[in-house]
Amino acid sequence: MEENSRRGVPADLHAMTHGQLSELIKSLGQPQFRVKQIEEWVWEKNARSFDDMTNLPKSLREELAKVVTLGGVKQLAAQTSVDGSRKYLLQFPDGVAVECVGMPSKNRLTVCVSTQAGCGMGCAFCATGASGLTRSLTSGEIYEQVMHVRDDFNTRVTSVVFMGQGEPFMNYNNTLAAMRKLNSPEGAGIGARHLTVSTCGVIPMILKFANEPEQFTLAVSLHSAVQKTRDFLMPGVQKYSLLHLYDAMGEYVDKTGRRPTYEYALIKGVNDTNEELDYLREFCRDTLAHVNIIQLNAVPGSKFQPSTPERAQDFVRELGKVGVEATIRNSRGADIDAACGQLKQRMMRGRR
Ligand code: SAH
Ligand code: SF4
């Protein structure tokens, strides 16, 4: 069962396994082929109401509506960036709201989803971290964000990044269940390699993830290869030392043969010094890792400022000299508060 199913709230069809739905259909005295029909409506067509399920008898639709819900996210706000990205603030039936973003390019549509409302890891540079954790999302709630964006763009989703609010590896089972559904041909049918989960470095779960059979992609937020700096920037993962992380990532690469990404947001005067660059180079050299140098999104009221674009280029060049592949990732939708948590913060302050 879901880690997070809430007592007293009717079960959401998105959170039910195939077996559970099959049981329900049996208990309603219906033939099993209805299960497939219902799953098509839920996972492929993203039906918003039982009345949409036109190939089911009306009596069954009415019975289903009595015992299960169809999720039902409400769009509280949306913003469109000049680059075409769209950011949404979506609310679930219990009032909790999260963000997700759709980023179109040529024939592709990438969706960035949240795995928790808020986050308990407390990273110093992150808007989400500032307000703490409200709750983890169910797998259905994670999946629904992707479908909401798909329906709004009215096009197929080609990849999903789990880089919105929350720490996916503090909500491991539900995140994995959502990834599997997104991957499955009966769900969104998105290739496993195009599903990227980003973690701040919860080591036991990195090791668990290495043993999953699918070819999912892993990104780790590194932000500093100096223990003292990383402890200060990312207090939530202090107990997992960099040495430990280094070994865990070695094990991940050995097991999977897949190239992980390290995310590194350059913060002026904090993790962009020559000493920091030296440590980063040593941490990454002779590993398979790819480094994503990110422009820090300035969070209102934060003491942290982004480094200059020239400094980002220095990092890429110096990493390249020792054979470490690095690229500068453009922060999409920077003009629409695309940094983690910022749209929500603005909404809450009522300043839209
Ligand atoms: N909790 C996960 C995934 C969500 S955060 C994680 O930390 O990896 C997604 C990415 O955004 C992470 O790499 C995170 O470090 C980064 N991030 C958070 N705040 C940021 C900011 N103000 N500017 C740039 N990147 C930021
Ligand atoms: Fe949580 Fe990731 Fe933000 Fe850190 S960066 S507070 S882990 S969402």
mmCIF file of C-alpha atoms and ligand atoms in Angstrom:
data_model
loop_
_atom_site.group_PDB
_atom_site.id
_atom_site.type_symbol
_atom_site.label_atom_id
_atom_site.label_comp_id
_atom_site.label_asym_id
_atom_site.label_seq_id
_atom_site.Cartn_x
_atom_site.Cartn_y
_atom_site.Cartn_z
ATOM 1 C CA MET A 1 0.000 0.000 0.000
ATOM 2 C CA GLU A 2 0.984 3.645 -0.304
ATOM 3 C CA GLU A 3 3.199 4.960 2.475
ATOM 4 C CA ASN A 4 0.976 7.898 2.638
ATOM 5 C CA SER A 5 -2.647 6.876 2.114
ATOM 6 C CA ARG A 6 -4.706 9.013 4.400
ATOM 7 C CA ARG A 7 -7.239 7.544 6.727
ATOM 8 C CA GLY A 8 -10.844 8.578 6.271
ATOM 9 C CA VAL A 9 -10.301 9.800 2.696
ATOM 10 C CA PRO A 10 -11.835 7.510 0.014
ATOM 11 C CA ALA A 11 -9.155 5.625 -1.910
ATOM 12 C CA ASP A 12 -7.875 7.410 -4.979
ATOM 13 C CA LEU A 13 -7.902 5.237 -8.087
ATOM 14 C CA HIS A 14 -4.433 6.573 -8.949
ATOM 15 C CA ALA A 15 -3.077 5.109 -5.725
ATOM 16 C CA MET A 16 -4.517 1.620 -6.248
ATOM 17 C CA THR A 17 -2.478 -1.250 -7.589
ATOM 18 C CA HIS A 18 -3.746 -3.418 -10.424
ATOM 19 C CA GLY A 19 -4.497 -6.136 -7.852
ATOM 20 C CA GLN A 20 -6.488 -3.789 -5.617
ATOM 21 C CA LEU A 21 -8.557 -2.517 -8.530
ATOM 22 C CA SER A 22 -9.143 -6.055 -9.651
ATOM 23 C CA GLU A 23 -10.418 -6.951 -6.152
ATOM 24 C CA LEU A 24 -12.696 -3.937 -6.131
ATOM 25 C CA ILE A 25 -14.200 -4.850 -9.505
ATOM 26 C CA LYS A 26 -14.746 -8.397 -8.303
ATOM 27 C CA SER A 27 -16.444 -7.157 -5.125
ATOM 28 C CA LEU A 28 -18.788 -5.087 -7.300
ATOM 29 C CA GLY A 29 -19.744 -8.252 -9.198
ATOM 30 C CA GLN A 30 -18.226 -6.985 -12.455
ATOM 31 C CA PRO A 31 -16.249 -8.918 -15.087
ATOM 32 C CA GLN A 32 -12.452 -8.502 -15.018
ATOM 33 C CA PHE A 33 -12.199 -6.845 -18.454
ATOM 34 C CA ARG A 34 -13.574 -3.726 -16.754
ATOM 35 C CA VAL A 35 -10.235 -3.393 -14.932
ATOM 36 C CA LYS A 36 -8.368 -2.760 -18.180
ATOM 37 C CA GLN A 37 -11.034 -0.361 -19.376
ATOM 38 C CA ILE A 38 -10.833 1.632 -16.150
ATOM 39 C CA GLU A 39 -7.029 1.633 -16.176
ATOM 40 C CA GLU A 40 -7.038 3.050 -19.681
ATOM 41 C CA TRP A 41 -9.280 5.883 -18.577
ATOM 42 C CA VAL A 42 -7.186 6.624 -15.509
ATOM 43 C CA TRP A 43 -3.629 6.238 -16.787
ATOM 44 C CA GLU A 44 -3.737 6.910 -20.514
ATOM 45 C CA LYS A 45 -6.668 9.252 -20.935
ATOM 46 C CA ASN A 46 -6.410 11.031 -17.571
ATOM 47 C CA ALA A 47 -10.211 11.040 -17.179
ATOM 48 C CA ARG A 48 -11.368 13.754 -14.807
ATOM 49 C CA SER A 49 -14.750 12.214 -13.982
ATOM 50 C CA PHE A 50 -16.355 8.780 -13.902
ATOM 51 C CA ASP A 51 -18.922 10.092 -16.385
ATOM 52 C CA ASP A 52 -16.124 10.362 -18.965
ATOM 53 C CA MET A 53 -15.748 6.570 -18.876
ATOM 54 C CA THR A 54 -18.313 6.079 -21.572
ATOM 55 C CA ASN A 55 -17.663 2.395 -22.234
ATOM 56 C CA LEU A 56 -18.645 1.489 -18.645
ATOM 57 C CA PRO A 57 -22.294 0.919 -17.720
ATOM 58 C CA LYS A 58 -23.807 3.916 -15.979
ATOM 59 C CA SER A 59 -24.572 1.845 -12.884
ATOM 60 C CA LEU A 60 -20.889 0.899 -12.516
ATOM 61 C CA ARG A 61 -19.792 4.505 -12.944
ATOM 62 C CA GLU A 62 -22.167 5.493 -10.139
ATOM 63 C CA GLU A 63 -20.956 2.715 -7.874
ATOM 64 C CA LEU A 64 -17.323 3.590 -8.468
ATOM 65 C CA ALA A 65 -17.969 7.226 -7.654
ATOM 66 C CA LYS A 66 -19.315 6.143 -4.255
ATOM 67 C CA VAL A 67 -16.252 4.151 -3.200
ATOM 68 C CA VAL A 68 -13.254 5.715 -4.921
ATOM 69 C CA THR A 69 -12.122 9.145 -6.068
ATOM 70 C CA LEU A 70 -10.355 10.203 -9.249
ATOM 71 C CA GLY A 71 -7.789 12.389 -7.578
ATOM 72 C CA GLY A 72 -8.774 15.735 -8.869
ATOM 73 C CA VAL A 73 -6.094 18.377 -8.758
ATOM 74 C CA LYS A 74 -7.132 21.986 -8.901
ATOM 75 C CA GLN A 75 -4.951 24.491 -10.694
ATOM 76 C CA LEU A 76 -4.501 27.440 -8.342
ATOM 77 C CA ALA A 77 -2.113 29.388 -10.554
ATOM 78 C CA ALA A 78 -0.103 29.136 -13.746
ATOM 79 C CA GLN A 79 2.594 31.295 -15.264
ATOM 80 C CA THR A 80 4.111 31.169 -18.745
ATOM 81 C CA SER A 81 7.735 32.075 -19.338
ATOM 82 C CA VAL A 82 9.072 33.869 -22.405
ATOM 83 C CA ASP A 83 10.868 30.605 -23.268
ATOM 84 C CA GLY A 84 7.540 28.749 -23.389
ATOM 85 C CA SER A 85 7.870 26.983 -20.021
ATOM 86 C CA ARG A 86 4.726 26.846 -17.965
ATOM 87 C CA LYS A 87 4.701 26.597 -14.205
ATOM 88 C CA TYR A 88 1.661 25.419 -12.269
ATOM 89 C CA LEU A 89 0.578 25.519 -8.660
ATOM 90 C CA LEU A 90 -1.685 22.491 -8.170
ATOM 91 C CA GLN A 91 -3.827 21.739 -5.143
ATOM 92 C CA PHE A 92 -4.904 18.305 -3.929
ATOM 93 C CA PRO A 93 -8.269 17.599 -2.276
ATOM 94 C CA ASP A 94 -6.852 18.021 1.259
ATOM 95 C CA GLY A 95 -5.760 21.573 0.438
ATOM 96 C CA VAL A 96 -2.044 20.851 0.073
ATOM 97 C CA ALA A 97 -0.482 22.543 -2.973
ATOM 98 C CA VAL A 98 2.678 21.796 -4.968
ATOM 99 C CA GLU A 99 4.395 23.055 -8.074
ATOM 100 C CA CYS A 100 5.252 21.461 -11.361
ATOM 101 C CA VAL A 101 6.689 22.841 -14.589
ATOM 102 C CA GLY A 102 6.343 21.943 -18.284
ATOM 103 C CA MET A 103 9.364 22.768 -20.466
ATOM 104 C CA PRO A 104 8.793 22.374 -24.218
ATOM 105 C CA SER A 105 11.573 22.295 -26.802
ATOM 106 C CA LYS A 106 11.268 21.285 -30.452
ATOM 107 C CA ASN A 107 9.530 17.897 -30.368
ATOM 108 C CA ARG A 108 10.052 17.373 -26.683
ATOM 109 C CA LEU A 109 8.146 18.116 -23.517
ATOM 110 C CA THR A 110 9.925 17.736 -20.190
ATOM 111 C CA VAL A 111 7.922 17.896 -16.990
ATOM 112 C CA CYS A 112 9.417 18.728 -13.600
ATOM 113 C CA VAL A 113 7.382 17.302 -10.712
ATOM 114 C CA SER A 114 7.299 17.591 -6.934
ATOM 115 C CA THR A 115 7.488 14.503 -4.736
ATOM 116 C CA GLN A 116 6.644 16.190 -1.433
ATOM 117 C CA ALA A 117 4.826 19.325 -0.343
ATOM 118 C CA GLY A 118 7.696 21.303 1.149
ATOM 119 C CA CYS A 119 10.892 19.551 2.181
ATOM 120 C CA GLY A 120 12.488 18.623 5.474
ATOM 121 C CA MET A 121 16.115 18.700 4.316
ATOM 122 C CA GLY A 122 16.638 22.419 4.941
ATOM 123 C CA CYS A 123 19.171 23.293 2.228
ATOM 124 C CA ALA A 124 20.294 26.856 2.872
ATOM 125 C CA PHE A 125 19.898 28.099 -0.730
ATOM 126 C CA CYS A 126 16.504 26.508 -1.436
ATOM 127 C CA ALA A 127 13.135 28.218 -1.182
ATOM 128 C CA THR A 128 11.351 24.898 -0.508
ATOM 129 C CA GLY A 129 13.735 24.009 2.284
ATOM 130 C CA ALA A 130 12.896 27.228 4.126
ATOM 131 C CA SER A 131 9.340 26.219 4.984
ATOM 132 C CA GLY A 132 9.874 22.604 6.097
ATOM 133 C CA LEU A 133 7.947 19.494 5.129
ATOM 134 C CA THR A 134 4.156 19.500 4.946
ATOM 135 C CA ARG A 135 3.702 15.931 3.709
ATOM 136 C CA SER A 136 4.879 13.410 1.167
ATOM 137 C CA LEU A 137 2.811 12.946 -1.984
ATOM 138 C CA THR A 138 1.190 9.676 -2.995
ATOM 139 C CA SER A 139 2.319 8.049 -6.229
ATOM 140 C CA GLY A 140 -0.985 9.091 -7.798
ATOM 141 C CA GLU A 141 -0.386 12.714 -6.858
ATOM 142 C CA ILE A 142 3.073 12.617 -8.448
ATOM 143 C CA TYR A 143 1.658 10.989 -11.605
ATOM 144 C CA GLU A 144 -1.215 13.454 -11.842
ATOM 145 C CA GLN A 145 1.170 16.397 -12.119
ATOM 146 C CA VAL A 146 2.623 14.901 -15.298
ATOM 147 C CA MET A 147 -0.829 14.288 -16.749
ATOM 148 C CA HIS A 148 -1.985 17.796 -15.876
ATOM 149 C CA VAL A 149 0.935 19.286 -17.803
ATOM 150 C CA ARG A 150 0.431 16.849 -20.691
ATOM 151 C CA ASP A 151 -3.207 17.850 -21.010
ATOM 152 C CA ASP A 152 -2.400 21.555 -20.789
ATOM 153 C CA PHE A 153 0.204 21.324 -23.595
ATOM 154 C CA ASN A 154 -1.916 18.707 -25.343
ATOM 155 C CA THR A 155 1.144 16.758 -26.347
ATOM 156 C CA ARG A 156 3.107 13.667 -25.349
ATOM 157 C CA VAL A 157 5.519 13.979 -22.427
ATOM 158 C CA THR A 158 8.997 12.803 -23.453
ATOM 159 C CA SER A 159 10.777 13.094 -20.105
ATOM 160 C CA VAL A 160 10.155 13.743 -16.447
ATOM 161 C CA VAL A 161 12.579 15.154 -13.888
ATOM 162 C CA PHE A 162 11.845 14.726 -10.191
ATOM 163 C CA MET A 163 13.294 18.117 -9.309
ATOM 164 C CA GLY A 164 10.360 20.107 -8.003
ATOM 165 C CA GLN A 165 9.621 20.434 -4.321
ATOM 166 C CA GLY A 166 10.703 17.730 -1.940
ATOM 167 C CA GLU A 167 13.318 15.047 -1.553
ATOM 168 C CA PRO A 168 12.284 12.022 -3.655
ATOM 169 C CA PHE A 169 14.406 9.633 -1.612
ATOM 170 C CA MET A 170 12.592 10.618 1.592
ATOM 171 C CA ASN A 171 9.446 9.398 -0.202
ATOM 172 C CA TYR A 172 11.115 6.490 -1.948
ATOM 173 C CA ASN A 173 8.314 3.955 -2.411
ATOM 174 C CA ASN A 174 5.767 6.428 -3.715
ATOM 175 C CA THR A 175 8.306 8.056 -6.042
ATOM 176 C CA LEU A 176 9.338 4.663 -7.415
ATOM 177 C CA ALA A 177 5.713 3.633 -7.891
ATOM 178 C CA ALA A 178 5.054 6.854 -9.840
ATOM 179 C CA MET A 179 8.174 6.274 -11.973
ATOM 180 C CA ARG A 180 7.042 2.742 -12.768
ATOM 181 C CA LYS A 181 3.601 3.930 -13.783
ATOM 182 C CA LEU A 182 5.089 6.697 -15.939
ATOM 183 C CA ASN A 183 7.363 4.122 -17.537
ATOM 184 C CA SER A 184 4.758 1.436 -18.137
ATOM 185 C CA PRO A 185 3.178 1.064 -21.589
ATOM 186 C CA GLU A 186 -0.213 1.059 -19.854
ATOM 187 C CA GLY A 187 0.666 4.363 -18.208
ATOM 188 C CA ALA A 188 2.434 7.301 -19.824
ATOM 189 C CA GLY A 189 4.932 5.034 -21.674
ATOM 190 C CA ILE A 190 7.964 7.241 -20.996
ATOM 191 C CA GLY A 191 11.347 5.514 -21.417
ATOM 192 C CA ALA A 192 13.086 4.719 -18.108
ATOM 193 C CA ARG A 193 16.207 6.657 -19.133
ATOM 194 C CA HIS A 194 14.025 9.715 -19.600
ATOM 195 C CA LEU A 195 12.867 9.577 -15.980
ATOM 196 C CA THR A 196 15.434 11.368 -13.814
ATOM 197 C CA VAL A 197 15.287 11.444 -10.057
ATOM 198 C CA SER A 198 17.321 14.052 -8.185
ATOM 199 C CA THR A 199 18.408 13.482 -4.591
ATOM 200 C CA CYS A 200 20.323 15.603 -2.130
ATOM 201 C CA GLY A 201 22.263 12.430 -1.322
ATOM 202 C CA VAL A 202 20.302 10.057 0.929
ATOM 203 C CA ILE A 203 22.859 7.261 0.704
ATOM 204 C CA PRO A 204 20.848 4.183 1.759
ATOM 205 C CA MET A 205 18.306 5.027 -0.933
ATOM 206 C CA ILE A 206 20.979 5.629 -3.584
ATOM 207 C CA LEU A 207 22.154 2.077 -2.922
ATOM 208 C CA LYS A 208 18.594 0.792 -3.080
ATOM 209 C CA PHE A 209 18.001 2.672 -6.323
ATOM 210 C CA ALA A 210 21.112 1.051 -7.809
ATOM 211 C CA ASN A 211 19.399 -2.301 -7.425
ATOM 212 C CA GLU A 212 16.149 -1.380 -9.178
ATOM 213 C CA PRO A 213 15.819 -3.259 -12.458
ATOM 214 C CA GLU A 214 14.811 -0.262 -14.605
ATOM 215 C CA GLN A 215 17.296 2.020 -16.351
ATOM 216 C CA PHE A 216 16.149 5.150 -14.517
ATOM 217 C CA THR A 217 18.518 8.129 -14.430
ATOM 218 C CA LEU A 218 20.041 9.501 -11.232
ATOM 219 C CA ALA A 219 21.153 13.027 -10.395
ATOM 220 C CA VAL A 220 22.746 13.954 -7.085
ATOM 221 C CA SER A 221 22.824 17.498 -5.739
ATOM 222 C CA LEU A 222 26.453 17.930 -4.751
ATOM 223 C CA HIS A 223 26.916 21.717 -4.531
ATOM 224 C CA SER A 224 30.264 21.306 -2.800
ATOM 225 C CA ALA A 225 32.947 18.639 -2.525
ATOM 226 C CA VAL A 226 34.283 20.302 0.650
ATOM 227 C CA GLN A 227 32.697 18.702 3.711
ATOM 228 C CA LYS A 228 32.460 21.913 5.740
ATOM 229 C CA THR A 229 30.825 23.857 2.905
ATOM 230 C CA ARG A 230 28.426 21.047 2.085
ATOM 231 C CA ASP A 231 27.420 20.668 5.754
ATOM 232 C CA PHE A 232 26.628 24.361 5.855
ATOM 233 C CA LEU A 233 24.709 24.397 2.557
ATOM 234 C CA MET A 234 22.936 21.052 3.018
ATOM 235 C CA PRO A 235 22.479 20.375 6.749
ATOM 236 C CA GLY A 236 19.904 17.635 6.085
ATOM 237 C CA VAL A 237 22.547 15.285 4.699
ATOM 238 C CA GLN A 238 25.337 16.063 7.159
ATOM 239 C CA LYS A 239 25.225 12.546 8.491
ATOM 240 C CA TYR A 240 26.165 11.172 5.079
ATOM 241 C CA SER A 241 29.769 12.236 4.570
ATOM 242 C CA LEU A 242 31.210 13.035 1.156
ATOM 243 C CA LEU A 243 33.524 10.057 1.502
ATOM 244 C CA HIS A 244 30.529 7.848 2.026
ATOM 245 C CA LEU A 245 28.747 9.481 -0.926
ATOM 246 C CA TYR A 246 31.795 8.930 -3.123
ATOM 247 C CA ASP A 247 31.796 5.216 -2.299
ATOM 248 C CA ALA A 248 28.048 4.882 -2.746
ATOM 249 C CA MET A 249 28.237 6.495 -6.177
ATOM 250 C CA GLY A 250 31.079 4.161 -7.114
ATOM 251 C CA GLU A 251 28.859 1.265 -6.173
ATOM 252 C CA TYR A 252 25.966 2.763 -8.143
ATOM 253 C CA VAL A 253 28.122 3.024 -11.266
ATOM 254 C CA ASP A 254 29.527 -0.487 -10.837
ATOM 255 C CA LYS A 255 26.060 -1.962 -10.437
ATOM 256 C CA THR A 256 24.239 -0.048 -13.149
ATOM 257 C CA GLY A 257 26.922 1.036 -15.607
ATOM 258 C CA ARG A 258 24.942 4.251 -15.915
ATOM 259 C CA ARG A 259 26.324 7.757 -15.848
ATOM 260 C CA PRO A 260 25.089 9.789 -12.873
ATOM 261 C CA THR A 261 24.884 13.575 -12.838
ATOM 262 C CA TYR A 262 26.136 15.874 -10.098
ATOM 263 C CA GLU A 263 24.271 19.132 -9.778
ATOM 264 C CA TYR A 264 26.330 22.086 -8.695
ATOM 265 C CA ALA A 265 24.707 25.500 -8.303
ATOM 266 C CA LEU A 266 27.428 28.137 -8.196
ATOM 267 C CA ILE A 267 27.073 30.504 -5.254
ATOM 268 C CA LYS A 268 29.268 33.571 -5.257
ATOM 269 C CA GLY A 269 32.045 33.372 -2.666
ATOM 270 C CA VAL A 270 30.708 30.114 -1.165
ATOM 271 C CA ASN A 271 31.358 27.185 -3.501
ATOM 272 C CA ASP A 272 32.934 28.932 -6.499
ATOM 273 C CA THR A 273 36.460 29.510 -5.162
ATOM 274 C CA ASN A 274 39.591 27.887 -6.597
ATOM 275 C CA GLU A 275 39.833 25.633 -3.560
ATOM 276 C CA GLU A 276 36.257 24.439 -4.110
ATOM 277 C CA LEU A 277 37.034 23.820 -7.774
ATOM 278 C CA ASP A 278 40.076 21.696 -6.804
ATOM 279 C CA TYR A 279 38.010 19.541 -4.483
ATOM 280 C CA LEU A 280 35.231 19.165 -7.053
ATOM 281 C CA ARG A 281 37.752 18.107 -9.677
ATOM 282 C CA GLU A 282 39.178 15.465 -7.364
ATOM 283 C CA PHE A 283 35.734 14.212 -6.386
ATOM 284 C CA CYS A 284 34.740 13.689 -10.006
ATOM 285 C CA ARG A 285 37.895 12.691 -11.820
ATOM 286 C CA ASP A 286 38.011 9.100 -13.049
ATOM 287 C CA THR A 287 34.354 8.549 -12.211
ATOM 288 C CA LEU A 288 31.662 8.288 -14.836
ATOM 289 C CA ALA A 289 29.891 11.357 -13.446
ATOM 290 C CA HIS A 290 28.678 14.262 -15.525
ATOM 291 C CA VAL A 291 28.604 17.652 -13.794
ATOM 292 C CA ASN A 292 25.775 20.083 -14.344
ATOM 293 C CA ILE A 293 26.853 23.578 -13.441
ATOM 294 C CA ILE A 294 23.711 25.503 -12.557
ATOM 295 C CA GLN A 295 23.110 29.199 -12.279
ATOM 296 C CA LEU A 296 21.787 29.760 -8.740
ATOM 297 C CA ASN A 297 18.266 31.157 -8.717
ATOM 298 C CA ALA A 298 18.349 34.079 -6.342
ATOM 299 C CA VAL A 299 15.693 33.417 -3.692
ATOM 300 C CA PRO A 300 14.101 36.655 -2.400
ATOM 301 C CA GLY A 301 15.522 37.557 1.000
ATOM 302 C CA SER A 302 18.416 35.092 0.662
ATOM 303 C CA LYS A 303 22.021 36.066 1.334
ATOM 304 C CA PHE A 304 23.237 33.883 -1.548
ATOM 305 C CA GLN A 305 24.014 35.325 -4.946
ATOM 306 C CA PRO A 306 24.784 33.518 -8.216
ATOM 307 C CA SER A 307 28.348 33.523 -9.524
ATOM 308 C CA THR A 308 29.152 35.199 -12.835
ATOM 309 C CA PRO A 309 28.640 33.314 -16.122
ATOM 310 C CA GLU A 310 32.440 33.568 -16.652
ATOM 311 C CA ARG A 311 33.020 31.685 -13.416
ATOM 312 C CA ALA A 312 30.664 28.941 -14.584
ATOM 313 C CA GLN A 313 32.720 28.669 -17.778
ATOM 314 C CA ASP A 314 35.936 28.434 -15.714
ATOM 315 C CA PHE A 315 34.464 25.481 -13.844
ATOM 316 C CA VAL A 316 33.445 23.690 -17.034
ATOM 317 C CA ARG A 317 36.855 24.287 -18.616
ATOM 318 C CA GLU A 318 38.874 23.191 -15.579
ATOM 319 C CA LEU A 319 36.785 20.053 -15.082
ATOM 320 C CA GLY A 320 37.194 19.260 -18.764
ATOM 321 C CA LYS A 321 40.988 19.418 -18.419
ATOM 322 C CA VAL A 322 40.941 16.344 -16.153
ATOM 323 C CA GLY A 323 38.437 14.514 -18.333
ATOM 324 C CA VAL A 324 35.301 15.342 -16.328
ATOM 325 C CA GLU A 325 32.370 16.102 -18.581
ATOM 326 C CA ALA A 326 30.591 19.251 -17.462
ATOM 327 C CA THR A 327 27.924 21.474 -18.928
ATOM 328 C CA ILE A 328 26.202 24.644 -17.893
ATOM 329 C CA ARG A 329 22.516 24.079 -17.409
ATOM 330 C CA ASN A 330 20.332 26.972 -18.233
ATOM 331 C CA SER A 331 17.744 27.545 -15.614
ATOM 332 C CA ARG A 332 14.589 27.325 -17.697
ATOM 333 C CA GLY A 333 11.829 29.751 -16.956
ATOM 334 C CA ALA A 334 13.979 31.936 -14.728
ATOM 335 C CA ASP A 335 11.540 34.779 -15.356
ATOM 336 C CA ILE A 336 8.645 32.772 -13.907
ATOM 337 C CA ASP A 337 10.150 31.962 -10.524
ATOM 338 C CA ALA A 338 11.119 28.511 -11.698
ATOM 339 C CA ALA A 339 13.423 27.963 -8.734
ATOM 340 C CA CYS A 340 12.128 25.342 -6.396
ATOM 341 C CA GLY A 341 9.316 26.708 -4.251
ATOM 342 C CA GLN A 342 9.285 30.288 -5.362
ATOM 343 C CA LEU A 343 5.901 30.431 -7.072
ATOM 344 C CA LYS A 344 4.306 28.957 -3.999
ATOM 345 C CA GLN A 345 6.009 31.466 -1.748
ATOM 346 C CA ARG A 346 4.743 34.335 -3.843
ATOM 347 C CA MET A 347 1.204 32.945 -3.922
ATOM 348 C CA MET A 348 1.192 32.550 -0.163
ATOM 349 C CA ARG A 349 2.263 36.150 0.261
ATOM 350 C CA GLY A 350 -0.612 37.128 -2.012
ATOM 351 C CA ARG A 351 1.555 39.289 -4.251
ATOM 352 C CA ARG A 352 0.744 37.912 -7.671
HETATM 353 N N1 SAH B 1 15.428 17.440 -3.284
HETATM 354 C C1 SAH B 1 16.041 17.051 -4.483
HETATM 355 C C2 SAH B 1 15.251 17.418 -5.717
HETATM 356 C C3 SAH B 1 14.552 18.722 -5.728
HETATM 357 S S1 SAH B 1 15.557 20.156 -5.785
HETATM 358 C C4 SAH B 1 17.442 17.597 -4.555
HETATM 359 O O1 SAH B 1 17.794 18.434 -3.728
HETATM 360 O O2 SAH B 1 18.200 17.135 -5.404
HETATM 361 C C5 SAH B 1 16.072 20.153 -7.491
HETATM 362 C C6 SAH B 1 17.399 20.840 -7.728
HETATM 363 O O3 SAH B 1 17.287 22.259 -7.542
HETATM 364 C C7 SAH B 1 18.492 20.375 -6.773
HETATM 365 O O4 SAH B 1 19.697 20.147 -7.468
HETATM 366 C C8 SAH B 1 18.627 21.561 -5.851
HETATM 367 O O5 SAH B 1 19.858 21.562 -5.207
HETATM 368 C C9 SAH B 1 18.388 22.713 -6.801
HETATM 369 N N2 SAH B 1 18.081 24.001 -6.182
HETATM 370 C C10 SAH B 1 17.397 24.262 -5.048
HETATM 371 N N3 SAH B 1 17.345 25.586 -4.822
HETATM 372 C C11 SAH B 1 18.007 26.177 -5.850
HETATM 373 C C12 SAH B 1 18.302 27.517 -6.191
HETATM 374 N N4 SAH B 1 17.919 28.545 -5.426
HETATM 375 N N5 SAH B 1 19.004 27.742 -7.320
HETATM 376 C C13 SAH B 1 19.415 26.716 -8.111
HETATM 377 N N6 SAH B 1 19.157 25.433 -7.848
HETATM 378 C C14 SAH B 1 18.475 25.163 -6.716
HETATM 379 FE FE1 SF4 B 2 14.839 19.767 -0.240
HETATM 380 FE FE2 SF4 B 2 16.134 19.532 -2.572
HETATM 381 FE FE3 SF4 B 2 15.408 21.969 -1.606
HETATM 382 FE FE4 SF4 B 2 17.355 20.595 -0.418
HETATM 383 S S1 SF4 B 2 17.359 21.422 -2.506
HETATM 384 S S2 SF4 B 2 15.663 21.650 0.622
HETATM 385 S S3 SF4 B 2 16.629 18.515 -0.616
HETATM 386 S S4 SF4 B 2 14.040 20.325 -2.256
#
